[in-house]
Short mmCIF file of C-alpha atoms and ligand atoms in Angstrom, two decimals:
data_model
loop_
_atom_site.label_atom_id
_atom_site.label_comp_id
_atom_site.label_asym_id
_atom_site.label_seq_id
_atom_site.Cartn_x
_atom_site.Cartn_y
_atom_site.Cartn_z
CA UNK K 21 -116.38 3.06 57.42
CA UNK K 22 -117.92 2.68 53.90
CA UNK K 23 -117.18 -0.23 51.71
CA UNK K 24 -119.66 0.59 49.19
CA UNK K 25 -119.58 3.94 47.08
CA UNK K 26 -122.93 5.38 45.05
CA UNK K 27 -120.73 7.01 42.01
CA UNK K 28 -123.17 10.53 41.04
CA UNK K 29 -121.59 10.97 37.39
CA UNK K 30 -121.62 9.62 33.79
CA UNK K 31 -118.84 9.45 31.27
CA UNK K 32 -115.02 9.30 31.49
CA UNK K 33 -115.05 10.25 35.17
CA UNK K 34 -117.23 7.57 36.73
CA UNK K 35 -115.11 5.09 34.97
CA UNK K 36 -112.13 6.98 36.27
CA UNK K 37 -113.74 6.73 39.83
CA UNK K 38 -114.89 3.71 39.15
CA UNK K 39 -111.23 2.18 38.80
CA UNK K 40 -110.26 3.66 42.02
CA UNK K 41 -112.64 1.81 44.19
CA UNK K 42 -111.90 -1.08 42.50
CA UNK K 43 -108.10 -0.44 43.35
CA UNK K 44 -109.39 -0.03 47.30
CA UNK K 45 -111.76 -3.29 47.01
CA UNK K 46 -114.67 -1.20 47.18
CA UNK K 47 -118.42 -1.94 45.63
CA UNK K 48 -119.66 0.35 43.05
CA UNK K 49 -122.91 1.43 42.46
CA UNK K 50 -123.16 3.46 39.18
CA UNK K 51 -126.55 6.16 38.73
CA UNK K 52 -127.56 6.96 35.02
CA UNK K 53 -129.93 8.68 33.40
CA UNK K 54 -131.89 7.05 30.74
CA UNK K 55 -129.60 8.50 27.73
CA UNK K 56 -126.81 6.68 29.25
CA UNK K 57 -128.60 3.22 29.77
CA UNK K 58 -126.31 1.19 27.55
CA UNK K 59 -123.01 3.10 28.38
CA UNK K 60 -120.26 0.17 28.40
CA UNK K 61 -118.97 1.55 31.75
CA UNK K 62 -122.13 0.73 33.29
CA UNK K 63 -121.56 -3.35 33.58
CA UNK K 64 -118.23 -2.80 36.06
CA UNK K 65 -120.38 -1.85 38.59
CA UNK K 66 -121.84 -4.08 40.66
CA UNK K 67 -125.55 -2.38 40.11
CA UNK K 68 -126.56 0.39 38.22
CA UNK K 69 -129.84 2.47 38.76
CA UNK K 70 -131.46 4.41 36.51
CA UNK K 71 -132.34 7.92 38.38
CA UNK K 72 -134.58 9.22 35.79
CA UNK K 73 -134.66 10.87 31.93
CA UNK K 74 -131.60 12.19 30.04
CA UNK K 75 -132.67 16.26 30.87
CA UNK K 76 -129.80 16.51 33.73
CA UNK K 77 -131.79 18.47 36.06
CA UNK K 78 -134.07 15.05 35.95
CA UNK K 79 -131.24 12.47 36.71
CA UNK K 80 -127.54 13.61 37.26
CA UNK K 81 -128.76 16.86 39.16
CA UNK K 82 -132.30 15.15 41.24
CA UNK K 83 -131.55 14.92 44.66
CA UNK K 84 -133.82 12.62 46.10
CA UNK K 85 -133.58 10.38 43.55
CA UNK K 86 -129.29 9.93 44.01
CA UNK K 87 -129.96 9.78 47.54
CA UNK K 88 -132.88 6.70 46.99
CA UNK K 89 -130.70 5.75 44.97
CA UNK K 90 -127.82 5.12 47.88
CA UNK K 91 -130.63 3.81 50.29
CA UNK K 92 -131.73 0.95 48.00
CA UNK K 93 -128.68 0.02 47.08
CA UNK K 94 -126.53 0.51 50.42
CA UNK K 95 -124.06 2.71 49.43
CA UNK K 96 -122.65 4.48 52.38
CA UNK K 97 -120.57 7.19 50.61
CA UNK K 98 -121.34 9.58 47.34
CA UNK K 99 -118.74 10.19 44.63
CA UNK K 100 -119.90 13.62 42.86
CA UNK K 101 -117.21 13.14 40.02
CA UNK K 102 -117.10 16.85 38.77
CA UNK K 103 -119.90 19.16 37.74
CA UNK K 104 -123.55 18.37 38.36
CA UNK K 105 -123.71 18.29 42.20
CA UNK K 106 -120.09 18.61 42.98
CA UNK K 107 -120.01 21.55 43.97
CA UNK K 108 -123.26 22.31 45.50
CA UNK K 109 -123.14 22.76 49.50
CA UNK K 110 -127.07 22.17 49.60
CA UNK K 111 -126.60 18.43 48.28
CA UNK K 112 -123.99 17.97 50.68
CA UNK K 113 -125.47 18.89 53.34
CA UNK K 114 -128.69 16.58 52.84
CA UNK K 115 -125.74 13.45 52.23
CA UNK K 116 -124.12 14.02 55.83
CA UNK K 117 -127.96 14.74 56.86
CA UNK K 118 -128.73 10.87 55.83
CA UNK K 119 -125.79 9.68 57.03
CA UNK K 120 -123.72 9.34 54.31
CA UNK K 121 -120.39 10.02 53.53
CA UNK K 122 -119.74 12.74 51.18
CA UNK K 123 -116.10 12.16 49.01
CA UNK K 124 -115.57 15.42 49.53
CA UNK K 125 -114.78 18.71 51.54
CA UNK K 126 -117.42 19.59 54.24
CA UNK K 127 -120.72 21.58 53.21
CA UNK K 128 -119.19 24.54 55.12
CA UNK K 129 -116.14 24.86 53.56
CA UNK K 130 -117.98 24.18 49.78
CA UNK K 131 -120.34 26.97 51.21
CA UNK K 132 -117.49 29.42 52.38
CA UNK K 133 -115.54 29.16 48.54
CA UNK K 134 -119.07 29.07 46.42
CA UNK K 135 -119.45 32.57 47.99
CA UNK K 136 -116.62 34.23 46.11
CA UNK K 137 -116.16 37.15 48.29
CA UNK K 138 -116.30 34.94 51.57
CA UNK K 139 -113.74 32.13 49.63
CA UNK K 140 -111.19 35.93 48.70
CA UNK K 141 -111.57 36.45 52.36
CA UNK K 142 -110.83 33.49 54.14
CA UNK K 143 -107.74 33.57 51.55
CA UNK K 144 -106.46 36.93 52.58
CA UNK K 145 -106.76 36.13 55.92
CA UNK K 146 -104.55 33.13 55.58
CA UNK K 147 -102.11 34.85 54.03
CA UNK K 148 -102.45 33.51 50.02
CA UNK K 149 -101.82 36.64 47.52
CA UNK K 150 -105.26 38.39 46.29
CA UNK K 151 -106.05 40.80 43.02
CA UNK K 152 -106.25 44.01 44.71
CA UNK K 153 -109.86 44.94 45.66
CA UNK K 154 -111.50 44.83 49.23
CA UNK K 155 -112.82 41.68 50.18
CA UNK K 156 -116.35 42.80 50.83
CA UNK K 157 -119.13 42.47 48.79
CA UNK K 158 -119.90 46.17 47.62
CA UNK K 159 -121.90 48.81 49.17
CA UNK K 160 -125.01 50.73 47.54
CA UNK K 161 -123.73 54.27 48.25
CA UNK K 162 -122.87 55.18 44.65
CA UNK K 163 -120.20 57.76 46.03
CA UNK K 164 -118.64 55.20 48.51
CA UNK K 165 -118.08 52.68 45.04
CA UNK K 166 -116.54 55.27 42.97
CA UNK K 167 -114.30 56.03 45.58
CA UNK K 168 -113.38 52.17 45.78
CA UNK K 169 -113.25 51.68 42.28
CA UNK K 170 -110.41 54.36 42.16
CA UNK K 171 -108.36 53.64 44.92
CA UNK K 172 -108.06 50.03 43.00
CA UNK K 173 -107.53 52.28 39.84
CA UNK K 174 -108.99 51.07 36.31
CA UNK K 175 -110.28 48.86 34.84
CA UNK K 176 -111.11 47.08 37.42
CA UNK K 177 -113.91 44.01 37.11
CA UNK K 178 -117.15 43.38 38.70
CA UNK K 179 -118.10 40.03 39.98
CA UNK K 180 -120.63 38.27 41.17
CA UNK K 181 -120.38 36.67 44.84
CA UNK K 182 -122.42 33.66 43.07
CA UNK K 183 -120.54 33.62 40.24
CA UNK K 184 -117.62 32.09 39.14
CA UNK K 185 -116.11 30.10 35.81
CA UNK K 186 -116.39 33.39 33.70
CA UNK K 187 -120.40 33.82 34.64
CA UNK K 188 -121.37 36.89 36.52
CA UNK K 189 -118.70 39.27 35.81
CA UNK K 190 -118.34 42.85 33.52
CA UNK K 191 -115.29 44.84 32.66
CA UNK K 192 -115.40 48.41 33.58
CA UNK K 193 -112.68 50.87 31.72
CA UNK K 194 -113.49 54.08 33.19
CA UNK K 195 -116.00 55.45 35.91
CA UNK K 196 -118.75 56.28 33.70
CA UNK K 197 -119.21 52.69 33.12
CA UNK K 198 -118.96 52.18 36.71
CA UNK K 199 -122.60 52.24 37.91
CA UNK K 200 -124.44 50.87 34.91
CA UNK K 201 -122.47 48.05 34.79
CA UNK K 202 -122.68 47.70 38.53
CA UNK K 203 -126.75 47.45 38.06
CA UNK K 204 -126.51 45.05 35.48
CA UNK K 205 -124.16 42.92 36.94
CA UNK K 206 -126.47 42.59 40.28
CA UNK K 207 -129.47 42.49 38.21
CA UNK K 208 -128.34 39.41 36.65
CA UNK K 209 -126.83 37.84 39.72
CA UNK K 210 -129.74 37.73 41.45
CA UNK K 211 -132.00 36.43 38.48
CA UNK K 212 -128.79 33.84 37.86
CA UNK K 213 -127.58 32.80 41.80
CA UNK K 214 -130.42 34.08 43.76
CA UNK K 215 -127.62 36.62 45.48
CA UNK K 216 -127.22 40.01 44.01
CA UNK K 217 -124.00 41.22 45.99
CA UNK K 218 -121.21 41.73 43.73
CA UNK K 219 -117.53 42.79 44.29
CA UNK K 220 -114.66 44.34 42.59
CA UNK K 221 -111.07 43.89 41.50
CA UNK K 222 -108.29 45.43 39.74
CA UNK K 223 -108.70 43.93 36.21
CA UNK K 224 -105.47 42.50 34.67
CA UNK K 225 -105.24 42.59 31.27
CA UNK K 226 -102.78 39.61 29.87
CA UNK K 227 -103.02 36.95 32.92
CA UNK K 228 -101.88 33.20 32.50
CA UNK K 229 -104.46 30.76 34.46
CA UNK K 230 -102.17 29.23 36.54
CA UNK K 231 -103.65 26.98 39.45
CA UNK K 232 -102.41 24.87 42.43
CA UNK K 233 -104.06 21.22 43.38
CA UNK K 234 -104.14 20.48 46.85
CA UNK K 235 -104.82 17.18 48.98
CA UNK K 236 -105.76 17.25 52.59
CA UNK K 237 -107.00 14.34 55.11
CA UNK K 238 -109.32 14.85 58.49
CA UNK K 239 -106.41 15.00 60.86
CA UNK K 240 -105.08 18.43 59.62
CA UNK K 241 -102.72 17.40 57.53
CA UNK K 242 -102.32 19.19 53.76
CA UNK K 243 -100.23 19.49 50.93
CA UNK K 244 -100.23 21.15 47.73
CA UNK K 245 -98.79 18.93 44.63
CA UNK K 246 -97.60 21.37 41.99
CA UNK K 247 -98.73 23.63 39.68
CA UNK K 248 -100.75 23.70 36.56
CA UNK K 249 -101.41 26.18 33.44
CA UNK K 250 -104.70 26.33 32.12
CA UNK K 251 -104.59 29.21 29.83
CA UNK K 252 -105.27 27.62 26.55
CA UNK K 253 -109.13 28.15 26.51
CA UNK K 254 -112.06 29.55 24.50
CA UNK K 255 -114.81 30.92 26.28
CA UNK K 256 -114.09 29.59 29.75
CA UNK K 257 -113.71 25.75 27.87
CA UNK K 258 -109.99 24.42 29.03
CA UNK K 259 -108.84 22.90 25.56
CA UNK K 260 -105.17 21.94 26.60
CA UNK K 261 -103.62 21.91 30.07
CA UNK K 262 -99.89 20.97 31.26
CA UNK K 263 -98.28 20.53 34.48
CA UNK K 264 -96.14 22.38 35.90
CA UNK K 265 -96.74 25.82 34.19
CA UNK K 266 -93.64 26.39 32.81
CA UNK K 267 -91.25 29.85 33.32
CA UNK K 268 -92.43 30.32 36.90
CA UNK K 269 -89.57 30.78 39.71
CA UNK K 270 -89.45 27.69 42.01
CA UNK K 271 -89.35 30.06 44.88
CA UNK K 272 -92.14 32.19 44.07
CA UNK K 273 -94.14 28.74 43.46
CA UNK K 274 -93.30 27.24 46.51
CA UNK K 275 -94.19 30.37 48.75
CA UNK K 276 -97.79 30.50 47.07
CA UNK K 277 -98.27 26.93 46.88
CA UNK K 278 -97.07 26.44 50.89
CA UNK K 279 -99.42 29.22 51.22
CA UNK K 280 -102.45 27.33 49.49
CA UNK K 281 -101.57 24.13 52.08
CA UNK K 282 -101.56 26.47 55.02
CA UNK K 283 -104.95 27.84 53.80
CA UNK K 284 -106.65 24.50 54.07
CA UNK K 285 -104.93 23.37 57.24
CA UNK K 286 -106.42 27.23 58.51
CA UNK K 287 -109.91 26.59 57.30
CA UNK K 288 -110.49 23.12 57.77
CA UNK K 289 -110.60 21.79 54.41
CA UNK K 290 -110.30 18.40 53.26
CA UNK K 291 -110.00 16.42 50.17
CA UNK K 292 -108.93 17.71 46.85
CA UNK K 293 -108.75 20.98 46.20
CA UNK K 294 -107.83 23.75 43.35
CA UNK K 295 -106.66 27.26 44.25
CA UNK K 296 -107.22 29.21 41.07
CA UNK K 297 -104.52 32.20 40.33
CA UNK K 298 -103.97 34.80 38.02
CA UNK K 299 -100.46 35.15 36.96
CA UNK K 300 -99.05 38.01 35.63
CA UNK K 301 -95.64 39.98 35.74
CA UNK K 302 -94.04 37.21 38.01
CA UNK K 303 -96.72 37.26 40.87
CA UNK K 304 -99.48 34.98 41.66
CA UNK K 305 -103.19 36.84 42.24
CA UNK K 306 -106.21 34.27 43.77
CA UNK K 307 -109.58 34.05 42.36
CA UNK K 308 -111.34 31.19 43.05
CA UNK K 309 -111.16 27.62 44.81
CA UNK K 310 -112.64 25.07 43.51
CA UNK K 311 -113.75 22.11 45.74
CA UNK K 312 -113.98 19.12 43.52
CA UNK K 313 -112.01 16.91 41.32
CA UNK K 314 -111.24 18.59 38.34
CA UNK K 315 -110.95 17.41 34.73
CA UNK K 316 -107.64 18.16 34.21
CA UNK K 317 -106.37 15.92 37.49
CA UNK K 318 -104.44 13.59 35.32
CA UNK K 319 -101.59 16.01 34.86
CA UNK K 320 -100.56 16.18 38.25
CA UNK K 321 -101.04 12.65 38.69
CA UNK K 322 -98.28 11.75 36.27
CA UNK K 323 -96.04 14.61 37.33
CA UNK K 324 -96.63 14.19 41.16
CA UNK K 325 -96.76 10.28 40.80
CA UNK K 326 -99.86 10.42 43.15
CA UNK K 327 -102.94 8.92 42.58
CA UNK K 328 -105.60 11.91 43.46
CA UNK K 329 -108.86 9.87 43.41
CA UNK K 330 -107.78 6.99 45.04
CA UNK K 331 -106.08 9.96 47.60
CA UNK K 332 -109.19 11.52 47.82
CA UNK K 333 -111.58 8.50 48.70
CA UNK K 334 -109.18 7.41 51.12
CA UNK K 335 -109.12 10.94 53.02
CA UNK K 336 -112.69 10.67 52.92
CA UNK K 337 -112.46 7.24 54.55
CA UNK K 338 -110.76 8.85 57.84
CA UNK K 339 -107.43 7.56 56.45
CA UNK K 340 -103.98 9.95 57.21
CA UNK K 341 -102.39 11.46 54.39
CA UNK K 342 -99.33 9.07 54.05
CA UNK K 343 -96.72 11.39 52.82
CA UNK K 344 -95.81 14.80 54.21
CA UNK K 345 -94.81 17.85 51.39
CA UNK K 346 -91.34 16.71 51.82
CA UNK K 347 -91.59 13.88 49.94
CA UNK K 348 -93.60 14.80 47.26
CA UNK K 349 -91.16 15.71 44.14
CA UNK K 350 -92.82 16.93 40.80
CA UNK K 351 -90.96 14.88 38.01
CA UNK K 352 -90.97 15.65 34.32
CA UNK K 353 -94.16 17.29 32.30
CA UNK K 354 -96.95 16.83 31.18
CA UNK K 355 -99.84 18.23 28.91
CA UNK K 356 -103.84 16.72 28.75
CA UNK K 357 -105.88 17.67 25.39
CA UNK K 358 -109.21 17.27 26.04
CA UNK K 359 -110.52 15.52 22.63
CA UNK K 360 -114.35 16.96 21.68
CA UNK K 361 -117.34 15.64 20.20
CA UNK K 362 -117.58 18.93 18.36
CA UNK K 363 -116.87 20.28 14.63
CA UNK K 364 -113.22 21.52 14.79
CA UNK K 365 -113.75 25.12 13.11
CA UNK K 366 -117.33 26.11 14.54
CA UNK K 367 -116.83 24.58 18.00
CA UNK K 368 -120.94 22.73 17.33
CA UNK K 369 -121.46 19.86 19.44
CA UNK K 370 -121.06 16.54 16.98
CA UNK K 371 -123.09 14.08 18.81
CA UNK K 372 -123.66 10.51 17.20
CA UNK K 373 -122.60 7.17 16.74
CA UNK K 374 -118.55 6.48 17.22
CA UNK K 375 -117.80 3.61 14.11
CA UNK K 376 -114.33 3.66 14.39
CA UNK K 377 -112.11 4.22 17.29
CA UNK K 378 -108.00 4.20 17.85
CA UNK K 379 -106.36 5.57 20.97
CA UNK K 380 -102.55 5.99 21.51
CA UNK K 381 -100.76 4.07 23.47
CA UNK K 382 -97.34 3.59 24.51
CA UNK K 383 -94.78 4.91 27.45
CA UNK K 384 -96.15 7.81 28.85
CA UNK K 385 -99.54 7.92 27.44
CA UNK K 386 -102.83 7.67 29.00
CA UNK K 387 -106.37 7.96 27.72
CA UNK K 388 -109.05 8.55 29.87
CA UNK K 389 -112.77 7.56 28.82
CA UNK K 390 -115.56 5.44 28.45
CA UNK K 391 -115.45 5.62 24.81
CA UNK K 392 -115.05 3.22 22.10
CA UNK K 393 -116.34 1.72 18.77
CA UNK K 394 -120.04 1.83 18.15
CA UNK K 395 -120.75 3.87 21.38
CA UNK K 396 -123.38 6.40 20.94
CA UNK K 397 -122.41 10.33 22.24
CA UNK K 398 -125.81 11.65 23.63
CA UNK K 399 -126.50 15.51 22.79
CA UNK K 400 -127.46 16.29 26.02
CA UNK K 401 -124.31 16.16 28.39
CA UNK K 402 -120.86 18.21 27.60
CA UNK K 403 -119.35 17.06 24.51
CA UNK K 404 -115.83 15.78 25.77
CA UNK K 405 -115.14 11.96 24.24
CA UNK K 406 -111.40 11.07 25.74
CA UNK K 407 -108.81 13.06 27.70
CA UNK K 408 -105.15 12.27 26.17
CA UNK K 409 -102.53 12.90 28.73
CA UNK K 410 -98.89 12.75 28.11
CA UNK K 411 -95.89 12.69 30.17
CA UNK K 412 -92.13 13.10 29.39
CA UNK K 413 -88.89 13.91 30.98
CA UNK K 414 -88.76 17.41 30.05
CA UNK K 415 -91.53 20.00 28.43
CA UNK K 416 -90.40 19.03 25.02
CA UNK K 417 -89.95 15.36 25.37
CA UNK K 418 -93.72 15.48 26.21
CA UNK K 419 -94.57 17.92 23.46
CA UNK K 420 -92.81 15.41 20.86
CA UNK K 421 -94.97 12.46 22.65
CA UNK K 422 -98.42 14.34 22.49
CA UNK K 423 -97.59 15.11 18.91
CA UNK K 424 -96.37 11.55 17.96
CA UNK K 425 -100.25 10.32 19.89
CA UNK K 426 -102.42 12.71 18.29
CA UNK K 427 -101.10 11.62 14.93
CA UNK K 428 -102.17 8.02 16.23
CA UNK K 429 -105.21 8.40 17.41
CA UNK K 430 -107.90 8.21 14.94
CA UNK K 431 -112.13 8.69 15.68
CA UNK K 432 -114.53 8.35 12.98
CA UNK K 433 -118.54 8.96 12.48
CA UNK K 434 -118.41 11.55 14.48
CA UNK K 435 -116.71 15.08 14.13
CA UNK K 436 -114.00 15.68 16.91
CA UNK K 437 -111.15 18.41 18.30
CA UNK K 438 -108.35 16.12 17.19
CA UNK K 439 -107.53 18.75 14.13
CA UNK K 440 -107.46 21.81 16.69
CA UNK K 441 -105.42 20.13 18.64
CA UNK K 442 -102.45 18.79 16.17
CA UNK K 443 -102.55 22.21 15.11
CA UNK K 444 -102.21 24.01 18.46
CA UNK K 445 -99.30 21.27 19.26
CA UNK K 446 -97.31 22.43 16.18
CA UNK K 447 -98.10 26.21 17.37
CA UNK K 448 -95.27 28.17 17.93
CA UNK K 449 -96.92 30.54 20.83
CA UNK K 450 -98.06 26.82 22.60
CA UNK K 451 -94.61 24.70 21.78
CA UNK K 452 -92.60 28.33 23.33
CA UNK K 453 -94.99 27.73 26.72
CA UNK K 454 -96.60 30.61 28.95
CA UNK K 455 -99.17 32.03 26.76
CA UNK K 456 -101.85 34.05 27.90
CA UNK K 457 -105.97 33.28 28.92
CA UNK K 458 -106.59 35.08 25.54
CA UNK K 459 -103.99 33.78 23.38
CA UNK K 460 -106.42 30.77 22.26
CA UNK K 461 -109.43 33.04 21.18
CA UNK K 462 -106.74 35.44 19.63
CA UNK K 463 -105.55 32.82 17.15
CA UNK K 464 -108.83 31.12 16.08
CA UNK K 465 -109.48 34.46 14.89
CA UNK K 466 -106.87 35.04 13.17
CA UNK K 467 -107.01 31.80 11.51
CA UNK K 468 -110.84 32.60 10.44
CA UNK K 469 -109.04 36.00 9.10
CA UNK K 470 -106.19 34.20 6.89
C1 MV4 Q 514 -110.36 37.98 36.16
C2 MV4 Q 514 -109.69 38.36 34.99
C3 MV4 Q 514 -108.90 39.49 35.03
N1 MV4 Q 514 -108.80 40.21 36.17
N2 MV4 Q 514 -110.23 38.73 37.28
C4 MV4 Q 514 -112.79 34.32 34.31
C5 MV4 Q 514 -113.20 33.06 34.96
C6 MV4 Q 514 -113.20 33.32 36.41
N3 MV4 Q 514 -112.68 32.17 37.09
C7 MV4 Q 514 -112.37 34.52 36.60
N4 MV4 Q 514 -112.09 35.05 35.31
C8 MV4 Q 514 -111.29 36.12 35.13
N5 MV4 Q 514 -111.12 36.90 36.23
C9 MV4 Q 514 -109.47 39.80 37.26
N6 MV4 Q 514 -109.37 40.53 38.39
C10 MV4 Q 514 -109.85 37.56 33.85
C11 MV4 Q 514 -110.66 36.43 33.91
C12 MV4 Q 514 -110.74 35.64 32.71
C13 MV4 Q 514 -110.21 34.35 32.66
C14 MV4 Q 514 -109.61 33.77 33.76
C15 MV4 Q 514 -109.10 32.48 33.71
C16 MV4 Q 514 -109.17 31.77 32.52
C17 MV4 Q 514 -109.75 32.33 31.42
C18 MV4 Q 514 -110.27 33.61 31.47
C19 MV4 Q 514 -110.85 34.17 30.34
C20 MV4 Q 514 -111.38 35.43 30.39
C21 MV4 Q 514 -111.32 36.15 31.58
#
């Protein structure tokens, strides 16, 4: 049993972490690169190492140095956060290799959803609704993928089995695009992942991103804890997310989000997980899983009432989920902007010294980060400053809250989101609820246009 944990992340989510050990009595250690040296976060551990220089592939992403890092310092377990080496079954494997505990699903099951046409697969198999497409990477008979490619019917989409988040994939409207874009598409797969197979689907044209979180221990147990809509994004960049996504039956959400639990009892997984649909015309379609925290955790937290880090270190601790799907009730809503370092129009990163800083506060807000007057945004790590979640009894109670803490909250010497955002909270589309994964892009160009 580990009563120290080695947190592998910077910013607003190794303070997050951070604050859950500290709510299970656990010691910290905190890694940072040498851009992050005097991050204020960095003093509520009890030690932080330095793991090398500020290029990530030198410090947040270097292997043997995090895993030095946890032998000097005696941390039995690793806390990925999100990005960097969350996801990435190779690092795993070398933790549970040394010893260690991973906070985290297994190395097999991160390997089995990395590969997206053995994650579509397992899925199928445990019953959780697919897009249309076989679940096989493709063959190189060019006469056996035509013939696949119109039994799905077009367009239909080709993907990359490494792939995933938007990278690796290439619209095809008709079969003379077919096998071009099939070359490219494995051409750069195998330059990008180091695995050229690709796959199709049926392409559908005006989705929602709709996805499920789930929570499982290492006795079997699992449970899914509502929904989420991520649809307002530009260019694969969530900008605003809410929980749950509104307008969907409570039947149909229950079937595919029993079906998600079932998956991971099926499969082995545990810890916290995301099933990622496609929603369109009143059925759910899987894409992806992804194995790690996400950003956008907070939402669920204050509709589920369910703390999902300190959930997740405890599974990973050997602890029993204590509460079975019955008694998990989604309450109210709730919506998360994710507030930018970045100029508001042009979307360029705006790193730099903060000189002023006011968050909202007040029933049902939260603010996530490790932010605050006279701290310094590096250029070299994503550009997201704070995370403002709201809750509220209903959709528009919240809406009226994240409105009235956006007008509060005020960040100077740096350019921010904060404009983007009080404007996408007064949008009609966004205030009606269940717009579309293109809706976003749609209207910043029709803004430029006006
Ligand atoms: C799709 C799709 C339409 N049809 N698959 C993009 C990210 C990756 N997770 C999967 N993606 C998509 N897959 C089929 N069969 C449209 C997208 C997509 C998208 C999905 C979720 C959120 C934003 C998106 C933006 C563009 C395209």
């Amino acid at each position: 049993m580990f009563d120290t944990v080695l947190i592998a992340n910077r910013g607003e989510i190794a303070l997050r972490v951070l604050r859950a050990c500290r709510g299970l009595g656990l010691r910290v250690v905190m890694v940072h690169s040498e851009a992050d040296k005097d991050a204020p976060y960095l003093a509520l551990a009890d030690q932080a190492l330095c793991i090398g220089p500020a290029a990530p592939g030198q410090s947040y992403l270097n292997q043997p140095a995090i895993l030095a890092a946890a032998a000097v310092s005696g941390a039995q377990a690793i806390h990925p956060g999100y990005g960097f080496l969350s996801e990435n079954a190779g690092f795993v494997e070398r933790v549970e290799q040394a010893g260690l505990t991973f906070i985290g699903p297994s190395s097999a099951c991160i390997r089995v959803m990395g590969d997206k046409v053995s994650a579509k697969r397992a899925m199928r198999a445990s019953g959780v609704p697919c897009v249309p497409g076989p679940d096989t990477s493709l063959p190189e008979d060019p006469a056996q993928v035509r013939r696949l490619a119109r039994e799905i019917g077009y367009p239909v989409i080709v993907k990359a089995a490494g792939g995933g988040g938007g990278r690796g994939m290439r619209v095809v409207n008709d079969e003379a695009e077919l096998l071009p874009a099939l070359a490219v598409t494995r051409e750069e797969a195998g330059r990008a992942f180091g695995n050229p197979e690709v796959y199709i689907e049926k392409f559908l044209l005006h989705p929602r991103h709709v996805e499920i979180q789930v929570l499982a221990d290492r006795h079997g147990n699992a449970v899914w804890l509502g929904s989420r809509d991520c649809s307002l994004q530009r260019r694969h960049q969530k900008v605003i997310e809410e929980a749950p996504a509104p307008g969907i039956p409570q039947e149909l959400l229950a079937q595919v989000g029993d079906s998600c639990a079932q998956a991971c009892r099926r499969i082995g997984y545990s810890g916290v997980g995301t099933f990622e649909f496609l929603y369109e015309n009143e059925a759910f379609y899987f894409i992806e899983m992804n194995t790690r925290l996400q950003v956008e955790h907070p939402v669920t937290e204050l509709t589920s009432a369910i703390d999902i880090v300190q959930q997740q270190i405890r599974v990973a601790r050997g602890e029993a989920l204590p509460f079975t799907q019955a008694d998990i009730a989604c309450q109210g809503h709730a919506f998360e902007c994710r507030i930018n370092a970045e100029d508001p129009r042009t979307f360029r990163p705006s790193p730099g010294q903060i000189t002023d800083w006011n968050v909202p506060g007040g029933w049902g807000v939260r603010v996530d980060s490790h932010a605050r007057a006279g701290y310094r945004v590096p250029p070299y790590y994503d550009s997201m400053v704070a995370k403002l979640i709201v809750h509220g009894a209903s959709r528009a109670d919240a809406l009226t809250r994240l409105r009235v803490a956006l007008d509060e909250m005020r960040v100077e010497g740096i350019a921010t989101n904060l404009p983007l955002h009080r404007e996408l909270a007064a949008d009609e589309g966004f205030v009606d609820g269940g717009v579309d994964i293109h809706y976003l892009e749609r209207w910043l160009k029709e803004r430029a246009a006006a």
